[in-house]
CSV table of C-alpha atoms (C1' of nucleotides) in Angstrom, one decimal:
chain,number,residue,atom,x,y,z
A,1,UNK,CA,0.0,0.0,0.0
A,2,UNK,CA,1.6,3.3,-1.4
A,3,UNK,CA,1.2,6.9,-0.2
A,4,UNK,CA,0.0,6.4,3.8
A,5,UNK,CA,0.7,10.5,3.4
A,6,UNK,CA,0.6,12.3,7.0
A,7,UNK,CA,1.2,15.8,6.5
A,8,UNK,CA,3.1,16.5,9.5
A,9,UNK,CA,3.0,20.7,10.4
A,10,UNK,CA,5.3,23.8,8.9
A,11,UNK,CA,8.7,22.8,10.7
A,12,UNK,CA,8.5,26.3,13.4
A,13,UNK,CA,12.0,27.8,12.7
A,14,UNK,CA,10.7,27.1,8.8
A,15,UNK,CA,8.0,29.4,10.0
A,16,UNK,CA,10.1,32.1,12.0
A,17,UNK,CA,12.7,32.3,8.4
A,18,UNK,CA,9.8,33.0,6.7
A,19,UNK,CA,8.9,36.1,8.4
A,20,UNK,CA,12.5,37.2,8.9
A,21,UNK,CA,13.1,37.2,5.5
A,22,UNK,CA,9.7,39.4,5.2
A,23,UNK,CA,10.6,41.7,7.4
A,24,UNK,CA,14.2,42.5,6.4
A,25,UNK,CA,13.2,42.8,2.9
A,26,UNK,CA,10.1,45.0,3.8
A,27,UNK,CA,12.7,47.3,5.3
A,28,UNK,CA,15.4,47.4,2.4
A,29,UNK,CA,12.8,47.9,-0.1
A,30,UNK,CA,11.7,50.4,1.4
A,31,UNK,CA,14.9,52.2,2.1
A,32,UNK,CA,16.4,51.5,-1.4
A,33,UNK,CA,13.8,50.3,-3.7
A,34,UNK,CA,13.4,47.2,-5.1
A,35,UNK,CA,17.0,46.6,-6.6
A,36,UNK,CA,18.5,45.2,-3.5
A,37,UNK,CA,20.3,42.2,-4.0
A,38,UNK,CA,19.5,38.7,-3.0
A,39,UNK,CA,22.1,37.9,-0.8
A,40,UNK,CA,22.2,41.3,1.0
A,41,UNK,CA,17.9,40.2,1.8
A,42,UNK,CA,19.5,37.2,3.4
A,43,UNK,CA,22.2,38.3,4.9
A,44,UNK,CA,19.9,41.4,6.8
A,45,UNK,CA,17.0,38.1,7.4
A,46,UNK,CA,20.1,35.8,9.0
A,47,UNK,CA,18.9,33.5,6.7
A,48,UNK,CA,21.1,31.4,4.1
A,49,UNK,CA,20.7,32.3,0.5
A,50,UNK,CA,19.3,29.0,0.0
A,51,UNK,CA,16.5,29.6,2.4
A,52,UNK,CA,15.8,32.7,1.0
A,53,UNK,CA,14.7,30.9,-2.5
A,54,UNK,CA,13.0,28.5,-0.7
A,55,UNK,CA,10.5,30.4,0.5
A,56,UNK,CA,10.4,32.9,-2.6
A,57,UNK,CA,11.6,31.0,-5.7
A,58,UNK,CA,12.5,34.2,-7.4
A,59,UNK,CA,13.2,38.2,-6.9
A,60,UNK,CA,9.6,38.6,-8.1
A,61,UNK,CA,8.0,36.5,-6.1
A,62,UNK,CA,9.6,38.0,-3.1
A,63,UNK,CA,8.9,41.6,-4.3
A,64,UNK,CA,5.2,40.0,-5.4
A,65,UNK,CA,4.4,38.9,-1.7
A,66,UNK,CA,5.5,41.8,0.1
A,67,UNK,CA,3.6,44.6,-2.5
A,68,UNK,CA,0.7,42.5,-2.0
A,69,UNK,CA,0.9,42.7,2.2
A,70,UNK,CA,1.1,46.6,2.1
A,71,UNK,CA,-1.5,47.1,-0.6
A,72,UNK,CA,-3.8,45.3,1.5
A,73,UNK,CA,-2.8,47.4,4.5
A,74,UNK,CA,-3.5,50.7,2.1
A,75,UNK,CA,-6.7,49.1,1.1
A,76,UNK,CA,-7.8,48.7,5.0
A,77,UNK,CA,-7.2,52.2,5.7
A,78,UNK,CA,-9.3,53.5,2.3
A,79,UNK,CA,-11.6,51.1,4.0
A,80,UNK,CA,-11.7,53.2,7.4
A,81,UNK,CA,-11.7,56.4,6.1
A,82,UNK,CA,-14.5,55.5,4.0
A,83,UNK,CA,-16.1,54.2,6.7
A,84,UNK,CA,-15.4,57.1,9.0
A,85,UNK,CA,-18.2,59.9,8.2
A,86,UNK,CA,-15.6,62.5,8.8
A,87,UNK,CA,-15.7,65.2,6.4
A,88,UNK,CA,-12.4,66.3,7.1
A,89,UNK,CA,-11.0,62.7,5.7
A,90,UNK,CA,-12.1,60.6,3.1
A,91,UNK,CA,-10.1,61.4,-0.2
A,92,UNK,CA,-8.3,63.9,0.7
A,93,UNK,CA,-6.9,62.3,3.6
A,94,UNK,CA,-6.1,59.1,2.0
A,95,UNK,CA,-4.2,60.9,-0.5
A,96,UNK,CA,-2.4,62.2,2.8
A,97,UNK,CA,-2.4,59.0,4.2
A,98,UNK,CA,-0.8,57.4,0.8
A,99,UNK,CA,1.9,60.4,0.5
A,100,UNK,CA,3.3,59.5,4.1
A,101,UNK,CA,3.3,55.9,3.8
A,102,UNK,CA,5.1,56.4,0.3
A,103,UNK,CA,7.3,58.8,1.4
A,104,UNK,CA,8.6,56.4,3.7
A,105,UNK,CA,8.7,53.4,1.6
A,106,UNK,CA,10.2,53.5,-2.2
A,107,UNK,CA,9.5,50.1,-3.0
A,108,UNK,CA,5.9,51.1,-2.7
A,109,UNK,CA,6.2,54.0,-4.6
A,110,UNK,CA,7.1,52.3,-7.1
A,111,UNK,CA,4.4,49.6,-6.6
A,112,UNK,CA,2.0,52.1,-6.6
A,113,UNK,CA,3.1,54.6,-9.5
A,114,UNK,CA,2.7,51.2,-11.7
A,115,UNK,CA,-0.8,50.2,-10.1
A,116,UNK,CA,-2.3,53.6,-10.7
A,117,UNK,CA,-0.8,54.3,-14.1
A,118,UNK,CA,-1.4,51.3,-16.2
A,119,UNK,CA,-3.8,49.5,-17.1
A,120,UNK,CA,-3.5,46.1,-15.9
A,121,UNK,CA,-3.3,46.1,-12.2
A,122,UNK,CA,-2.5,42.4,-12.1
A,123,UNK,CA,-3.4,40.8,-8.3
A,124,UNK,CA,-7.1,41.3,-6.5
A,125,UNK,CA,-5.3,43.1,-3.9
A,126,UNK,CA,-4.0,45.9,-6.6
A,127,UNK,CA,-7.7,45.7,-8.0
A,128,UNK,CA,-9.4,46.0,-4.7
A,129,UNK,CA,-7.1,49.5,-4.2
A,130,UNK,CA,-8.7,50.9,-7.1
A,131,UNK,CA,-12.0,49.9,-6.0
A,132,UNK,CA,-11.7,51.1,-2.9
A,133,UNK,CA,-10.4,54.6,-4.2
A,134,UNK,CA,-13.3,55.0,-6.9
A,135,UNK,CA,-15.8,54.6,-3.5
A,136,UNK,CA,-13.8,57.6,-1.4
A,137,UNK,CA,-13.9,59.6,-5.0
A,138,UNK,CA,-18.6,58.8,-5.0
A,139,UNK,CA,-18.2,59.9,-1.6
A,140,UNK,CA,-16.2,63.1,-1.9
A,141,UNK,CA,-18.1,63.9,-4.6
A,142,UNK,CA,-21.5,63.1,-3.8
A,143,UNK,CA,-20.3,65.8,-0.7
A,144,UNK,CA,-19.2,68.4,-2.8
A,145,UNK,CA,-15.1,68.3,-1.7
A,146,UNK,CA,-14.6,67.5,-5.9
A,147,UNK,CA,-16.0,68.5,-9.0
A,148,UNK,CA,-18.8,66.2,-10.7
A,149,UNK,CA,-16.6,65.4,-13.6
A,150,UNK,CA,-13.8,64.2,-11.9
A,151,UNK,CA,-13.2,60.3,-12.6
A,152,UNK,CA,-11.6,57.2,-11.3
A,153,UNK,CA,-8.6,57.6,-13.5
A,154,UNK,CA,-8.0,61.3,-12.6
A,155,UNK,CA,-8.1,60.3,-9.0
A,156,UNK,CA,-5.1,57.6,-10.0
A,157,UNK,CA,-2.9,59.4,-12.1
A,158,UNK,CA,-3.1,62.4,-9.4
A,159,UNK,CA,-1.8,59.8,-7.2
A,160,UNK,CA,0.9,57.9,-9.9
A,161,UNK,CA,1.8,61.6,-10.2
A,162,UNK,CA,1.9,61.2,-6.1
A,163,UNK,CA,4.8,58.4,-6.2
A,164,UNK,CA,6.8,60.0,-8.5
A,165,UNK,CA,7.3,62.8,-5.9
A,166,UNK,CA,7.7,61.3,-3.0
A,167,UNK,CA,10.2,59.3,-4.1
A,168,UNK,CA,12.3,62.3,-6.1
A,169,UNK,CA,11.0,65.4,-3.7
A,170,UNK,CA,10.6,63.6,0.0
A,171,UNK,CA,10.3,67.0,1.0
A,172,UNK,CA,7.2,68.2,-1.0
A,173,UNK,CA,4.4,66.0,-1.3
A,174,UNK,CA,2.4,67.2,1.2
A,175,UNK,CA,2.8,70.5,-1.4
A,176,UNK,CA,2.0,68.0,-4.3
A,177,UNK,CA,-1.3,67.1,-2.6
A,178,UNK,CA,-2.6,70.0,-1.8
A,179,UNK,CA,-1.9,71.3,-5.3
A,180,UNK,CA,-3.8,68.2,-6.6
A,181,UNK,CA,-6.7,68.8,-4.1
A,182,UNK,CA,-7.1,71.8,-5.2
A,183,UNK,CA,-7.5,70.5,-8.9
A,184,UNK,CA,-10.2,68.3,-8.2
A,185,UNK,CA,-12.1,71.1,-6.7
A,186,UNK,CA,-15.1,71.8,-8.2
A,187,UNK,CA,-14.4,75.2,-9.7
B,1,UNK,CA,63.3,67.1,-32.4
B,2,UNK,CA,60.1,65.4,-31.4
B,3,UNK,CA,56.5,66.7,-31.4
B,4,UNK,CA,56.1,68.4,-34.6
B,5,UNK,CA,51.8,68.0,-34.1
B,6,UNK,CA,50.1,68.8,-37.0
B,7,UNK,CA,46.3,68.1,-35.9
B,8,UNK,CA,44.4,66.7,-39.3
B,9,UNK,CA,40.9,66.9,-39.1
B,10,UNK,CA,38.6,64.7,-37.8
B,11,UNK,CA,37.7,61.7,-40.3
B,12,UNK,CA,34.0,62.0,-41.9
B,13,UNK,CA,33.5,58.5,-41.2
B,14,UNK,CA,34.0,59.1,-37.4
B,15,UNK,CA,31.7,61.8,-37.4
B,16,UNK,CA,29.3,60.2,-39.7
B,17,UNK,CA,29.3,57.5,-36.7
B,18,UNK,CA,28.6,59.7,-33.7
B,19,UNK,CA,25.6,61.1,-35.4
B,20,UNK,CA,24.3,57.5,-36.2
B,21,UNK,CA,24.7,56.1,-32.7
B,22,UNK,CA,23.4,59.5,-31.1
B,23,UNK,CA,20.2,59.4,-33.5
B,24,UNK,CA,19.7,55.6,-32.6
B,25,UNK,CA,20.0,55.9,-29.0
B,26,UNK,CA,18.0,58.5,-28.9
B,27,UNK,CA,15.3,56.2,-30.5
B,28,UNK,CA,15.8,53.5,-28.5
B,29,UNK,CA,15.8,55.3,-25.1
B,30,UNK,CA,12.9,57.2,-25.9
B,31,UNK,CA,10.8,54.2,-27.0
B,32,UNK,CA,12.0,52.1,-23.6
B,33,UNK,CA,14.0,54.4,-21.8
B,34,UNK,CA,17.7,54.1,-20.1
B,35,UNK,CA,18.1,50.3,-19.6
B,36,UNK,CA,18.5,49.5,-23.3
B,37,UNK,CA,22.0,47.4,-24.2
B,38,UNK,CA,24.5,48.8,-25.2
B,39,UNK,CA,24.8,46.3,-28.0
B,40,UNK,CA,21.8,46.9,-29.2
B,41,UNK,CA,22.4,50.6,-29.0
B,42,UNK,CA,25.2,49.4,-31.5
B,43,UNK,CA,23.4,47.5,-34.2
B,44,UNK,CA,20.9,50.1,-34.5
B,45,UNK,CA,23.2,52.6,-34.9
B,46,UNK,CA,24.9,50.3,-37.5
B,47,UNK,CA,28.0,50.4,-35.8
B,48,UNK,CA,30.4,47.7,-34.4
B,49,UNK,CA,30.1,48.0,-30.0
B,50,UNK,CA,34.1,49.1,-30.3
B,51,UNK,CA,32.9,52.0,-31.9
B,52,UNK,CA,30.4,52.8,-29.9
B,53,UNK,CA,32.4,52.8,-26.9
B,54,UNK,CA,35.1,54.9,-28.6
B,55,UNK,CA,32.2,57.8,-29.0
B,56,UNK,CA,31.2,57.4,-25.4
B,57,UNK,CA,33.4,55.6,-23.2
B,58,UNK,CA,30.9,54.8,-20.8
B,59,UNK,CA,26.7,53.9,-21.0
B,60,UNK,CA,26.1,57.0,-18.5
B,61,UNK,CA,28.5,58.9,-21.1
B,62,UNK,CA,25.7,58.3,-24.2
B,63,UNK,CA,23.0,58.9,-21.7
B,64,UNK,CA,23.8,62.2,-20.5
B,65,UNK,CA,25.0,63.6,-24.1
B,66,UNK,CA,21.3,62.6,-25.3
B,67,UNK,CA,19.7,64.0,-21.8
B,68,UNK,CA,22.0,67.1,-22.8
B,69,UNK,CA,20.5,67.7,-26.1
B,70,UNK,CA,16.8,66.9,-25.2
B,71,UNK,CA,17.3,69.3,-22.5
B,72,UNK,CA,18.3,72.0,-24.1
B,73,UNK,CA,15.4,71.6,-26.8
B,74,UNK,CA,13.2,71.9,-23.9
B,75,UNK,CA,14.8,74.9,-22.7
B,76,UNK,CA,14.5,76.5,-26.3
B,77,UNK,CA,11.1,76.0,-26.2
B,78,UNK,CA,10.4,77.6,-22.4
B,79,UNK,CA,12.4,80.2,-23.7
B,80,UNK,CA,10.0,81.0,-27.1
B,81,UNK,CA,7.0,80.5,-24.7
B,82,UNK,CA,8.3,83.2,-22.6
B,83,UNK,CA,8.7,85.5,-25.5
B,84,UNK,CA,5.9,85.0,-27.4
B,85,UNK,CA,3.3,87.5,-25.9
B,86,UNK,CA,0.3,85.0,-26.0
B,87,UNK,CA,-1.1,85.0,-22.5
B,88,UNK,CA,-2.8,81.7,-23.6
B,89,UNK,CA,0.6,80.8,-23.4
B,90,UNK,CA,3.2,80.9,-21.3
B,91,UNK,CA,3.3,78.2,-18.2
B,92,UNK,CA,0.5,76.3,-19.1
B,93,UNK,CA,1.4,75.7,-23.2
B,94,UNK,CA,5.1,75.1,-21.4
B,95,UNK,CA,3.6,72.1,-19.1
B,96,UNK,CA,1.9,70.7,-22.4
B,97,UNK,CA,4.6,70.6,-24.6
B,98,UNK,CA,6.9,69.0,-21.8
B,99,UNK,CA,4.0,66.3,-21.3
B,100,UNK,CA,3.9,65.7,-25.4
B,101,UNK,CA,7.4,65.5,-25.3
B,102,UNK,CA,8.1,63.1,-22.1
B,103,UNK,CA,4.9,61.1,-23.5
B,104,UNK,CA,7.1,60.0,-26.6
B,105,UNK,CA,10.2,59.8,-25.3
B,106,UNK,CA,10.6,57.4,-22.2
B,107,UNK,CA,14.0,58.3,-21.4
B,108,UNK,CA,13.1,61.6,-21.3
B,109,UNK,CA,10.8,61.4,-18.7
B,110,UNK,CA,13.1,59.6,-16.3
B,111,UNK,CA,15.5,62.3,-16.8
B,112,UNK,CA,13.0,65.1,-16.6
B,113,UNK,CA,11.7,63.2,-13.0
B,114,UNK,CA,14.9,63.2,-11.5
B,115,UNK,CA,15.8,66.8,-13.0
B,116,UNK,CA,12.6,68.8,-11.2
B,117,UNK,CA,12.7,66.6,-8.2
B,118,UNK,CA,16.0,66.1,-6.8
B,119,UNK,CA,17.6,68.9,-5.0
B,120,UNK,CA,21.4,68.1,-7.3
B,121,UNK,CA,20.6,69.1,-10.8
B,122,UNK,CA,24.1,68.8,-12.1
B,123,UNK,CA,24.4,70.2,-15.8
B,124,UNK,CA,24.3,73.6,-16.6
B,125,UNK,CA,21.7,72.7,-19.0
B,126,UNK,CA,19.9,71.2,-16.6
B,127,UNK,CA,20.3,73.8,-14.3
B,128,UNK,CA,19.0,76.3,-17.3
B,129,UNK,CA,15.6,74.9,-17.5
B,130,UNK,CA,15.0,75.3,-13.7
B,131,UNK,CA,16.0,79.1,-14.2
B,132,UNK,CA,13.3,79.3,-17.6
B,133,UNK,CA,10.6,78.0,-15.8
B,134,UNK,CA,11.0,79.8,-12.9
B,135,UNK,CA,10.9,82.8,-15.4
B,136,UNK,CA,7.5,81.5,-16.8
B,137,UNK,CA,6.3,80.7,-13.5
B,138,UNK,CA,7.1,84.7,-12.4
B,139,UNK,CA,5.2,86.0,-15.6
B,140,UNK,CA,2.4,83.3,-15.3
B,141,UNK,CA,2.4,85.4,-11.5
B,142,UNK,CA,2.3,88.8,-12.7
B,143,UNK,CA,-0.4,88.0,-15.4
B,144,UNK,CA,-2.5,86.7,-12.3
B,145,UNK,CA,-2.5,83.2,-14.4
B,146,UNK,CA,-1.5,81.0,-10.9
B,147,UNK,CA,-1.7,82.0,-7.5
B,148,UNK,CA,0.8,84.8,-5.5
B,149,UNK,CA,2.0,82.0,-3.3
B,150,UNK,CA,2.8,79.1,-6.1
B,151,UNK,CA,6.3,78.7,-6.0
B,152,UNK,CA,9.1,77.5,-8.6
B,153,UNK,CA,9.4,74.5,-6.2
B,154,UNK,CA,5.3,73.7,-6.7
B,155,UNK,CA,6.0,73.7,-10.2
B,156,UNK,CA,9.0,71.5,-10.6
B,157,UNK,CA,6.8,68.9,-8.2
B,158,UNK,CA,4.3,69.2,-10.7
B,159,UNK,CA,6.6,68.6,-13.7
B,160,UNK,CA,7.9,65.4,-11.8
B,161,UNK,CA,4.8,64.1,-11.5
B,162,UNK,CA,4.1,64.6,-15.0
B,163,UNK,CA,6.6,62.8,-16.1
B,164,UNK,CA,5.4,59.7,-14.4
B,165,UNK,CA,2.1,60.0,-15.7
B,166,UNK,CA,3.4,60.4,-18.8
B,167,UNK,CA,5.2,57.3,-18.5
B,168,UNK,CA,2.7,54.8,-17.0
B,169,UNK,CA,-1.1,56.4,-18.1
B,170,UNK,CA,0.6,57.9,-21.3
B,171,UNK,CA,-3.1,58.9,-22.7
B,172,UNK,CA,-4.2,60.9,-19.6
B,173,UNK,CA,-1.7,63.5,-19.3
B,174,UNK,CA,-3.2,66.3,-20.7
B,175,UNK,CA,-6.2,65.3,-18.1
B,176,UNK,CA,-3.1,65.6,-15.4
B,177,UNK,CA,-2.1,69.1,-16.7
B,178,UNK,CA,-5.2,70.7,-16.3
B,179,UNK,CA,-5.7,69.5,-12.7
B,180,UNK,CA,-2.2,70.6,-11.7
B,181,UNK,CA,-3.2,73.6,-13.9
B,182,UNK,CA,-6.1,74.1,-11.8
B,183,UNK,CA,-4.8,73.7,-8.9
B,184,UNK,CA,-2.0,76.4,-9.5
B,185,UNK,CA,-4.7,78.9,-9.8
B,186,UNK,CA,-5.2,81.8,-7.3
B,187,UNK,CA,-8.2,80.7,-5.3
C,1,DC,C1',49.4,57.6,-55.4
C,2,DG,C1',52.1,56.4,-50.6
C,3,DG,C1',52.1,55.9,-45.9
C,4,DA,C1',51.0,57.8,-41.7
C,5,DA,C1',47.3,58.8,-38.7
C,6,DT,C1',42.9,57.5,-37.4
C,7,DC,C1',39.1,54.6,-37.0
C,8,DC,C1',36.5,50.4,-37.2
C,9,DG,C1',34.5,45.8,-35.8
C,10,DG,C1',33.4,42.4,-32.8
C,11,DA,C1',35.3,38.3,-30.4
C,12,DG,C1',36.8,37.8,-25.8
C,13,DT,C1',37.4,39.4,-21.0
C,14,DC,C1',35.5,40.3,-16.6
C,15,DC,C1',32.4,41.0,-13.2
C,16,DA,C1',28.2,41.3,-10.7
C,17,DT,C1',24.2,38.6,-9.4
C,18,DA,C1',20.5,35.6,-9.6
C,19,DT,C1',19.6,30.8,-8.9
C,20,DT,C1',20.8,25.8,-8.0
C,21,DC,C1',22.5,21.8,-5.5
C,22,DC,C1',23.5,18.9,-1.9
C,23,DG,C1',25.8,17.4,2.4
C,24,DT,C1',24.4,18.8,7.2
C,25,DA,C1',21.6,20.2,10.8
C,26,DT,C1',17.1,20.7,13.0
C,27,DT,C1',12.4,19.4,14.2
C,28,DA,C1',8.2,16.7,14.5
C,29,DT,C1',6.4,12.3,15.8
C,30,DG,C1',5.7,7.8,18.2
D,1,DC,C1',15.2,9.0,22.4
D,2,DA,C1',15.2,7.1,17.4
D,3,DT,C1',14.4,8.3,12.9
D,4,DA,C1',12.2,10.0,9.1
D,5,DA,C1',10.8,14.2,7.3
D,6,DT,C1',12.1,19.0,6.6
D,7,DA,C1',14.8,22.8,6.4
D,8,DC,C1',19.3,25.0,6.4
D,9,DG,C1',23.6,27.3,4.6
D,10,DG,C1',26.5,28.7,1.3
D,11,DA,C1',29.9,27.2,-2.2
D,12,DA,C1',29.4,26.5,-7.0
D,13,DT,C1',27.2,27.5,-11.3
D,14,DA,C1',24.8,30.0,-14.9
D,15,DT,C1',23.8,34.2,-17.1
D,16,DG,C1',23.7,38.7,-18.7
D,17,DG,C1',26.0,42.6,-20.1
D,18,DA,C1',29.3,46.3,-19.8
D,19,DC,C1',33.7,47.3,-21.4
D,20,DT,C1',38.6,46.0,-23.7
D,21,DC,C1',41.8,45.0,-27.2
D,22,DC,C1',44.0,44.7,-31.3
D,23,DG,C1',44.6,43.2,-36.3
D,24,DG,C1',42.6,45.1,-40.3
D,25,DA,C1',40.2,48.8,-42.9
D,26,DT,C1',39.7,53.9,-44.1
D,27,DT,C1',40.7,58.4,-44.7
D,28,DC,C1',43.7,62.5,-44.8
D,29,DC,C1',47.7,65.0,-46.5
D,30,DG,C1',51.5,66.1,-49.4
DNA sequence: CGGAATCCGGAGTCCATATTCCGTATTATG
DNA sequence: CATAATACGGAATATGGACTCCGGATTCCG
C-alpha cells in the first residue's frame, strides 16, 4: 500500500525564516527600492541564500508577496476612512495618508506609481485599491469636496503623479497634494 | 626634435558615426527608456560596440550627451514660450509641450523626473531649465494666471509628477495638466 | 598615389548577481 | 530517544551585459 501521506506541520524555525526574511526585505525595499540584492535580503533576514529561494523562488515573487501585504494594509485604511463619516478625511486624507506611507517606503512608490498608471493592475489586492479609491472619490463627490466630472482615472494618475514625488522630492508631497486637491475642486 | 603636431581633421567617417549612434540611442531610449543594451544601441546605430564605446566611453557617457540635447530643446522651447506674448501661453502651453514631449520619449521622462525633483541638478543645461521655468512661472504670476503664493518649487513637483504620468497612463496626461493647472490657480 | 594617422569591428574578458545543489543540521512524531 | 521528514547554509554554477583590445580597414595629407 503506497502513499500512507501524513502531512506533519510547517517545521516552526521554517515558519520564523519566513517572516525574517519578510521583514528585512520590507525594510530594504523600502529604504532602497526594489533593486537590492538577494544575498544582502538574506544576509539582513540571518537567513542562508538558499533559504531565501526557498521560500520565494524568485526576486519577483519576493517583491510580489510583500507589495501584495502593504497594498492590503493601504486598502484597510481607504476602508476606514470610507467608513469614517468625517468630512475632514475621506479622499483627501487618504491621499495624505498614501503620500506618508510612500514617502517612507520606495519600493511602494514604485508599486503604486505602476498600479495607478497602467492599465493592468494584475493581483485582487491591486484591484481591490482601485476599488476602494473610486468609492472615497462617489463619496467626496457626492459631498461636494470634488468637482462632478472628476473620474476614477484622474483620482489615479493624481496619485501615480503622487509616487513619483515622493520618491524624487521627500520634501514636498504634502505640497503636491494639496496642489492636486485643489485641482479636483469643483471650480 | 620630437613633437612636430600637425592636428588633421577629424575623419567623416568618425563623425558620420557619432551622429548614427546619437540618433539611434536617442530612439531607442525614448521608445524604452535608459536600460536598453548597449549592443543593441550598437546594431541600431549600424555600428560595431568598439565603436560605440570609442564615441562614449561609458553607457552614462551616451546617456547624458542625449539627456544634454533633449534638454536643451526643452529649454529653447520655455524660452520661445516666454517671449511670445500669447497669454494663452506661457506656463500652461510650457507644461503641455513637456507632457507631449516626455509622452514620446521614455527616457526623457526619467531624466526630466529626476531633474525637477532632486535637489542636485548637475548640468548647466539642466540647471537652465529650472532658471526658464522659474521665469515663466514669475510671468504666469504677474499675469495673475497661478496664485501669488505658487512657487518654482510647486511647479517643478508638478513637472515630476508629470513625467510619471506620462510614463505609466501615457493617454491621460493632458487630463493631469489641467488639474495641476487648476490647482496652480489663485483661489 | 604612398604611408601615416585614425578609425573600425566584434570576439573575448571580466564582473556582478541571480539561482541551483546537496551534504548537514534541526524538528516533528511515536 | 530514534528516525524519518524537513529545512538550512552557502559554495558552485549560470547568465547577462558592460567594457577592452588589437589586427585590419579607411581616410587624410602632401
Amino acid at each position: 500500500m503506497p502513499t500512507p501521506r501524513t502531512p506533519r506541520r510547517t517545521r516552526t524555525d521554517a515558519e520564523r525564516n519566513r517572516d525574517r526574511v519578510l521583514e528585512a526585505a520590507r525594510a530594504l525595499f523600502a529604504e532602497s527600492g526594489h533593486d537590492v540584492q538577494m544575498a544582502e535580503v538574506a544576509r539582513a533576514a540571518s537567513v542562508g541564500i538558499g533559504t531565501l529561494y526557498r521560500k520565494f523562488p524568485t526576486r519577483e515573487a519576493l517583491i510580489e508577496a510583500i507589495a501584495e501585504r502593504r497594498t492590503a494594509d493601504l486598502v484597510a485604511e481607504a476602508r476606514r476612512l470610507a467608513d469614517t463619516g468625517d468630512p475632514a478625511q475621506g479622499l483627501a486624507g487618504f491621499l495624505y495618508h498614501v503620500g506618508q506611507v510612500l514617502a517612507e517606503d520606495r519600493g511602494m512608490s514604485e508599486v503604486i506609481e505602476k498600479a495607478m498608471g497602467s492599465a493592468e493592475p494584475r493581483g485582487e489586492t491591486r484591484e481591490a485599491l482601485l476599488t476602494v479609491v473610486a468609492e472615497l472619490l462617489g463619496r467626496a463627490r457626492a459631498r461636494g469636496t470634488v468637482g462632478q466630472d472628476v473620474t476614477a482615472g484622474d483620482v489615479n494618475i493624481v496619485i501615480c503623479g503622487l509616487a513619483a514625488v515622493t520618491r524624487n522630492a521627500a520634501g514636498d508631497w504634502q505640497r503636491y497634494v494639496e496642489i492636486a486637491l485643489d485641482g479636483l475642486h469643483p471650480r
